[in-house]
């Protein structure tokens, strides 16, 4: 189950090799083609949940070309592994969707 979530939501697999604390997730705002990469710092961004054992983070995501605002809530276990997601006004997509969107955005040499 966790492998599936990590593949679907990024799971930190697409960051720089020198960014061990970064977890990356990809969001497509509703009604837009743009895909936004969201970085979560597992050491600074996560807040301890009310149960005193798990963690959560809330991010407001907005792209550059698309002005739609997305609310993203991510929930983690005591080992800071993703357990659940909630998203409003958008969809979580995977890193390949981000790569596909970015390809035509980059100027050709």
Short mmCIF file of N, CA and C in Angstrom, two decimals:
data_model
loop_
_atom_site.label_atom_id
_atom_site.label_comp_id
_atom_site.label_asym_id
_atom_site.label_seq_id
_atom_site.Cartn_x
_atom_site.Cartn_y
_atom_site.Cartn_z
N UNK A 1 0.82 -1.20 0.00
CA UNK A 1 0.00 0.00 0.00
C UNK A 1 0.87 1.26 0.00
N UNK A 2 1.90 1.27 0.84
CA UNK A 2 2.75 2.46 0.92
C UNK A 2 3.52 2.66 -0.39
N UNK A 3 3.94 1.58 -1.03
CA UNK A 3 4.63 1.72 -2.32
C UNK A 3 3.71 2.38 -3.34
N UNK A 4 2.45 1.98 -3.33
CA UNK A 4 1.48 2.58 -4.24
C UNK A 4 1.35 4.07 -3.98
N UNK A 5 1.19 4.46 -2.70
CA UNK A 5 1.07 5.88 -2.37
C UNK A 5 2.32 6.64 -2.77
N UNK A 6 3.48 6.07 -2.52
CA UNK A 6 4.72 6.75 -2.88
C UNK A 6 4.84 6.93 -4.39
N UNK A 7 4.46 5.92 -5.16
CA UNK A 7 4.52 6.06 -6.62
C UNK A 7 3.54 7.11 -7.11
N UNK A 8 2.33 7.09 -6.54
CA UNK A 8 1.30 8.01 -6.99
C UNK A 8 1.59 9.44 -6.60
N UNK A 9 2.05 9.67 -5.39
CA UNK A 9 2.17 11.02 -4.87
C UNK A 9 3.59 11.55 -4.82
N UNK A 10 4.53 10.85 -5.35
CA UNK A 10 5.89 11.37 -5.36
C UNK A 10 6.72 10.79 -4.25
N UNK A 11 6.26 10.88 -3.03
CA UNK A 11 6.91 10.25 -1.91
C UNK A 11 8.34 10.66 -1.68
N UNK A 12 8.74 11.79 -2.17
CA UNK A 12 10.09 12.27 -1.94
C UNK A 12 11.10 11.71 -2.93
N UNK A 13 10.66 10.97 -3.90
CA UNK A 13 11.58 10.30 -4.80
C UNK A 13 12.14 11.20 -5.89
N UNK A 14 11.62 12.40 -6.04
CA UNK A 14 12.02 13.22 -7.17
C UNK A 14 12.79 14.47 -6.77
N UNK A 15 13.38 14.48 -5.63
CA UNK A 15 14.13 15.65 -5.21
C UNK A 15 15.59 15.53 -5.59
N UNK A 16 16.31 16.55 -5.25
CA UNK A 16 17.74 16.54 -5.47
C UNK A 16 18.37 15.51 -4.54
N UNK A 17 19.43 14.85 -4.99
CA UNK A 17 20.13 13.89 -4.14
C UNK A 17 20.69 14.54 -2.90
N UNK A 18 20.90 15.85 -2.93
CA UNK A 18 21.42 16.57 -1.77
C UNK A 18 20.29 17.14 -0.91
N UNK A 19 19.07 16.62 -1.07
CA UNK A 19 17.91 17.11 -0.32
C UNK A 19 17.24 15.95 0.41
N UNK A 20 17.93 15.37 1.41
CA UNK A 20 17.37 14.19 2.08
C UNK A 20 16.11 14.47 2.89
N UNK A 21 15.86 15.71 3.26
CA UNK A 21 14.68 16.04 4.06
C UNK A 21 13.48 16.45 3.20
N UNK A 22 13.66 16.56 1.90
CA UNK A 22 12.58 17.00 1.02
C UNK A 22 11.71 15.85 0.56
N UNK A 23 10.40 16.05 0.67
CA UNK A 23 9.40 15.15 0.10
C UNK A 23 8.69 15.94 -0.98
N UNK A 24 8.52 15.37 -2.15
CA UNK A 24 7.92 16.09 -3.27
C UNK A 24 6.60 15.46 -3.68
N UNK A 25 5.60 16.30 -3.85
CA UNK A 25 4.27 15.89 -4.29
C UNK A 25 3.88 16.80 -5.45
N UNK A 26 2.96 16.33 -6.28
CA UNK A 26 2.63 17.02 -7.51
C UNK A 26 1.13 17.25 -7.57
N UNK A 27 0.74 18.50 -7.83
CA UNK A 27 -0.66 18.91 -7.78
C UNK A 27 -1.05 19.55 -9.11
N UNK A 28 -2.20 19.14 -9.63
CA UNK A 28 -2.78 19.79 -10.81
C UNK A 28 -4.03 20.52 -10.34
N UNK A 29 -4.02 21.87 -10.34
CA UNK A 29 -5.22 22.63 -9.95
C UNK A 29 -6.39 22.30 -10.88
N UNK A 30 -7.56 22.24 -10.31
CA UNK A 30 -8.77 21.93 -11.08
C UNK A 30 -8.97 22.96 -12.18
N UNK A 31 -9.24 22.48 -13.38
CA UNK A 31 -9.49 23.35 -14.52
C UNK A 31 -8.23 23.89 -15.18
N UNK A 32 -7.07 23.38 -14.80
CA UNK A 32 -5.80 23.87 -15.35
C UNK A 32 -4.97 22.70 -15.88
N UNK A 33 -4.06 23.02 -16.80
CA UNK A 33 -3.12 22.02 -17.29
C UNK A 33 -1.85 22.00 -16.47
N UNK A 34 -1.56 23.09 -15.78
CA UNK A 34 -0.32 23.22 -15.03
C UNK A 34 -0.21 22.17 -13.94
N UNK A 35 1.00 21.67 -13.71
CA UNK A 35 1.28 20.76 -12.61
C UNK A 35 2.32 21.45 -11.73
N UNK A 36 2.02 21.56 -10.45
CA UNK A 36 2.88 22.27 -9.49
C UNK A 36 3.59 21.25 -8.61
N UNK A 37 4.91 21.41 -8.47
CA UNK A 37 5.67 20.56 -7.56
C UNK A 37 5.66 21.22 -6.18
N UNK A 38 5.31 20.44 -5.18
CA UNK A 38 5.22 20.93 -3.80
C UNK A 38 6.30 20.22 -2.99
N UNK A 39 7.15 21.01 -2.32
CA UNK A 39 8.19 20.43 -1.47
C UNK A 39 7.76 20.51 -0.02
N UNK A 40 7.86 19.38 0.67
CA UNK A 40 7.60 19.31 2.10
C UNK A 40 8.93 18.99 2.76
N UNK A 41 9.34 19.81 3.72
CA UNK A 41 10.54 19.51 4.49
C UNK A 41 10.10 18.67 5.68
N UNK A 42 10.51 17.41 5.67
CA UNK A 42 10.04 16.49 6.71
C UNK A 42 10.53 16.88 8.11
N UNK A 43 11.56 17.69 8.21
CA UNK A 43 12.08 18.10 9.52
C UNK A 43 11.45 19.40 10.02
N UNK A 44 10.95 20.26 9.13
CA UNK A 44 10.44 21.56 9.55
C UNK A 44 8.96 21.81 9.26
N UNK A 45 8.43 21.22 8.21
CA UNK A 45 7.05 21.53 7.80
C UNK A 45 6.00 20.71 8.53
N UNK A 46 6.34 19.53 9.01
CA UNK A 46 5.35 18.65 9.62
C UNK A 46 5.04 19.10 11.04
N UNK A 47 3.75 19.13 11.37
CA UNK A 47 3.29 19.47 12.72
C UNK A 47 2.82 18.21 13.41
N UNK A 48 3.08 18.12 14.70
CA UNK A 48 2.62 16.99 15.50
C UNK A 48 1.10 17.05 15.60
N UNK A 49 0.44 15.94 15.31
CA UNK A 49 -1.02 15.88 15.37
C UNK A 49 -1.49 15.82 16.82
N UNK A 50 -2.78 15.97 17.01
CA UNK A 50 -3.37 15.97 18.35
C UNK A 50 -3.13 14.67 19.10
N UNK A 51 -2.94 13.57 18.39
CA UNK A 51 -2.72 12.29 19.06
C UNK A 51 -1.31 12.18 19.64
N UNK A 52 -0.44 13.15 19.33
CA UNK A 52 0.91 13.18 19.88
C UNK A 52 1.86 12.18 19.25
N UNK A 53 1.40 11.46 18.22
CA UNK A 53 2.24 10.43 17.61
C UNK A 53 2.40 10.60 16.10
N UNK A 54 1.40 11.12 15.44
CA UNK A 54 1.46 11.26 13.98
C UNK A 54 1.68 12.73 13.61
N UNK A 55 1.82 12.98 12.32
CA UNK A 55 2.12 14.32 11.83
C UNK A 55 1.19 14.68 10.68
N UNK A 56 1.10 15.98 10.42
CA UNK A 56 0.32 16.47 9.29
C UNK A 56 0.91 17.79 8.81
N UNK A 57 0.55 18.16 7.60
CA UNK A 57 0.95 19.45 7.04
C UNK A 57 -0.16 19.94 6.13
N UNK A 58 -0.37 21.24 6.14
CA UNK A 58 -1.34 21.88 5.24
C UNK A 58 -0.56 22.83 4.35
N UNK A 59 -0.78 22.73 3.06
CA UNK A 59 -0.15 23.63 2.09
C UNK A 59 -1.23 24.23 1.21
N UNK A 60 -1.09 25.52 0.94
CA UNK A 60 -1.92 26.19 -0.06
C UNK A 60 -1.06 26.27 -1.31
N UNK A 61 -1.52 25.66 -2.38
CA UNK A 61 -0.73 25.51 -3.60
C UNK A 61 -1.33 26.39 -4.69
N UNK A 62 -0.45 27.12 -5.36
CA UNK A 62 -0.88 27.97 -6.47
C UNK A 62 0.23 27.97 -7.51
N UNK A 63 -0.15 27.76 -8.74
CA UNK A 63 0.82 27.73 -9.82
C UNK A 63 1.19 29.12 -10.30
N UNK A 64 2.03 29.16 -11.30
CA UNK A 64 2.45 30.42 -11.91
C UNK A 64 1.49 30.82 -13.02
N UNK A 65 1.12 29.86 -13.85
CA UNK A 65 0.25 30.15 -14.99
C UNK A 65 -1.22 30.02 -14.63
N UNK A 66 -1.53 29.17 -13.68
CA UNK A 66 -2.91 28.94 -13.24
C UNK A 66 -3.09 29.58 -11.88
N UNK A 67 -4.08 30.42 -11.74
CA UNK A 67 -4.28 31.15 -10.49
C UNK A 67 -5.22 30.43 -9.52
N UNK A 68 -5.65 29.23 -9.86
CA UNK A 68 -6.52 28.44 -8.99
C UNK A 68 -5.74 28.04 -7.73
N UNK A 69 -6.33 28.24 -6.56
CA UNK A 69 -5.71 27.86 -5.30
C UNK A 69 -6.17 26.47 -4.89
N UNK A 70 -5.22 25.64 -4.46
CA UNK A 70 -5.50 24.27 -4.04
C UNK A 70 -5.11 24.13 -2.57
N UNK A 71 -5.99 23.53 -1.77
CA UNK A 71 -5.69 23.21 -0.38
C UNK A 71 -5.26 21.75 -0.31
N UNK A 72 -4.07 21.52 0.23
CA UNK A 72 -3.49 20.18 0.32
C UNK A 72 -3.19 19.85 1.77
N UNK A 73 -3.76 18.77 2.27
CA UNK A 73 -3.47 18.25 3.61
C UNK A 73 -2.85 16.87 3.45
N UNK A 74 -1.68 16.69 4.06
CA UNK A 74 -0.99 15.40 4.02
C UNK A 74 -0.83 14.91 5.45
N UNK A 75 -1.07 13.62 5.66
CA UNK A 75 -1.00 13.01 6.98
C UNK A 75 0.07 11.93 6.98
N UNK A 76 0.86 11.88 8.05
CA UNK A 76 2.00 10.98 8.14
C UNK A 76 1.94 10.20 9.45
N UNK A 77 2.55 9.01 9.46
CA UNK A 77 2.62 8.22 10.68
C UNK A 77 3.78 8.71 11.55
N UNK A 78 4.05 8.01 12.63
CA UNK A 78 5.10 8.42 13.57
C UNK A 78 6.49 8.37 12.94
N UNK A 79 6.64 7.62 11.85
CA UNK A 79 7.92 7.56 11.13
C UNK A 79 7.97 8.52 9.95
N UNK A 80 6.98 9.40 9.89
CA UNK A 80 6.89 10.43 8.86
C UNK A 80 6.73 9.84 7.46
N UNK A 81 5.97 8.74 7.39
CA UNK A 81 5.59 8.13 6.12
C UNK A 81 4.15 8.51 5.82
N UNK A 82 3.87 8.85 4.58
CA UNK A 82 2.54 9.29 4.17
C UNK A 82 1.50 8.21 4.43
N UNK A 83 0.38 8.60 5.07
CA UNK A 83 -0.70 7.65 5.33
C UNK A 83 -2.01 8.07 4.69
N UNK A 84 -2.23 9.37 4.48
CA UNK A 84 -3.50 9.83 3.92
C UNK A 84 -3.31 11.21 3.30
N UNK A 85 -4.18 11.53 2.35
CA UNK A 85 -4.16 12.85 1.72
C UNK A 85 -5.58 13.38 1.60
N UNK A 86 -5.69 14.70 1.65
CA UNK A 86 -6.95 15.40 1.36
C UNK A 86 -6.58 16.57 0.46
N UNK A 87 -7.35 16.76 -0.60
CA UNK A 87 -7.06 17.85 -1.53
C UNK A 87 -8.38 18.46 -1.99
N UNK A 88 -8.41 19.79 -2.03
CA UNK A 88 -9.58 20.52 -2.51
C UNK A 88 -9.17 21.39 -3.69
N UNK A 89 -9.98 21.40 -4.73
CA UNK A 89 -9.77 22.21 -5.93
C UNK A 89 -8.59 21.75 -6.78
N UNK A 90 -8.26 20.48 -6.70
CA UNK A 90 -7.18 19.96 -7.51
C UNK A 90 -7.05 18.47 -7.35
N UNK A 91 -6.03 17.94 -8.02
CA UNK A 91 -5.76 16.50 -7.98
C UNK A 91 -4.29 16.27 -7.73
N UNK A 92 -3.97 15.23 -6.97
CA UNK A 92 -2.60 14.78 -6.85
C UNK A 92 -2.28 13.95 -8.08
N UNK A 93 -1.14 14.22 -8.68
CA UNK A 93 -0.69 13.47 -9.84
C UNK A 93 0.72 12.97 -9.55
N UNK A 94 1.29 12.21 -10.46
CA UNK A 94 2.63 11.70 -10.19
C UNK A 94 3.71 12.51 -10.90
N UNK A 95 4.94 12.16 -10.60
CA UNK A 95 6.08 12.92 -11.12
C UNK A 95 6.13 12.91 -12.64
N UNK A 96 5.67 11.83 -13.27
CA UNK A 96 5.70 11.79 -14.74
C UNK A 96 4.77 12.84 -15.34
N UNK A 97 3.64 13.13 -14.68
CA UNK A 97 2.76 14.20 -15.15
C UNK A 97 3.46 15.55 -15.06
N UNK A 98 4.21 15.76 -14.01
CA UNK A 98 4.98 16.99 -13.85
C UNK A 98 6.03 17.10 -14.96
N UNK A 99 6.75 16.01 -15.21
CA UNK A 99 7.77 16.02 -16.26
C UNK A 99 7.16 16.32 -17.63
N UNK A 100 6.01 15.73 -17.92
CA UNK A 100 5.33 15.98 -19.19
C UNK A 100 4.91 17.44 -19.31
N UNK A 101 4.45 18.02 -18.21
CA UNK A 101 4.03 19.42 -18.26
C UNK A 101 5.24 20.34 -18.40
N UNK A 102 6.32 20.01 -17.72
CA UNK A 102 7.52 20.85 -17.75
C UNK A 102 8.24 20.83 -19.09
N UNK A 103 8.20 19.71 -19.81
CA UNK A 103 8.98 19.57 -21.05
C UNK A 103 8.75 20.72 -22.03
N UNK A 104 7.51 21.07 -22.37
CA UNK A 104 7.34 22.18 -23.32
C UNK A 104 7.56 23.56 -22.70
N UNK A 105 7.67 23.64 -21.37
CA UNK A 105 7.88 24.92 -20.70
C UNK A 105 9.33 25.37 -20.79
N UNK A 106 10.24 24.40 -20.94
CA UNK A 106 11.67 24.71 -20.98
C UNK A 106 12.05 25.17 -22.38
N UNK A 107 12.86 26.23 -22.47
CA UNK A 107 13.31 26.69 -23.79
C UNK A 107 14.24 25.65 -24.42
N UNK A 108 14.10 25.45 -25.70
CA UNK A 108 14.96 24.50 -26.42
C UNK A 108 16.31 25.16 -26.70
N UNK A 109 17.41 24.40 -26.54
CA UNK A 109 18.75 24.97 -26.80
C UNK A 109 19.01 25.16 -28.27
#
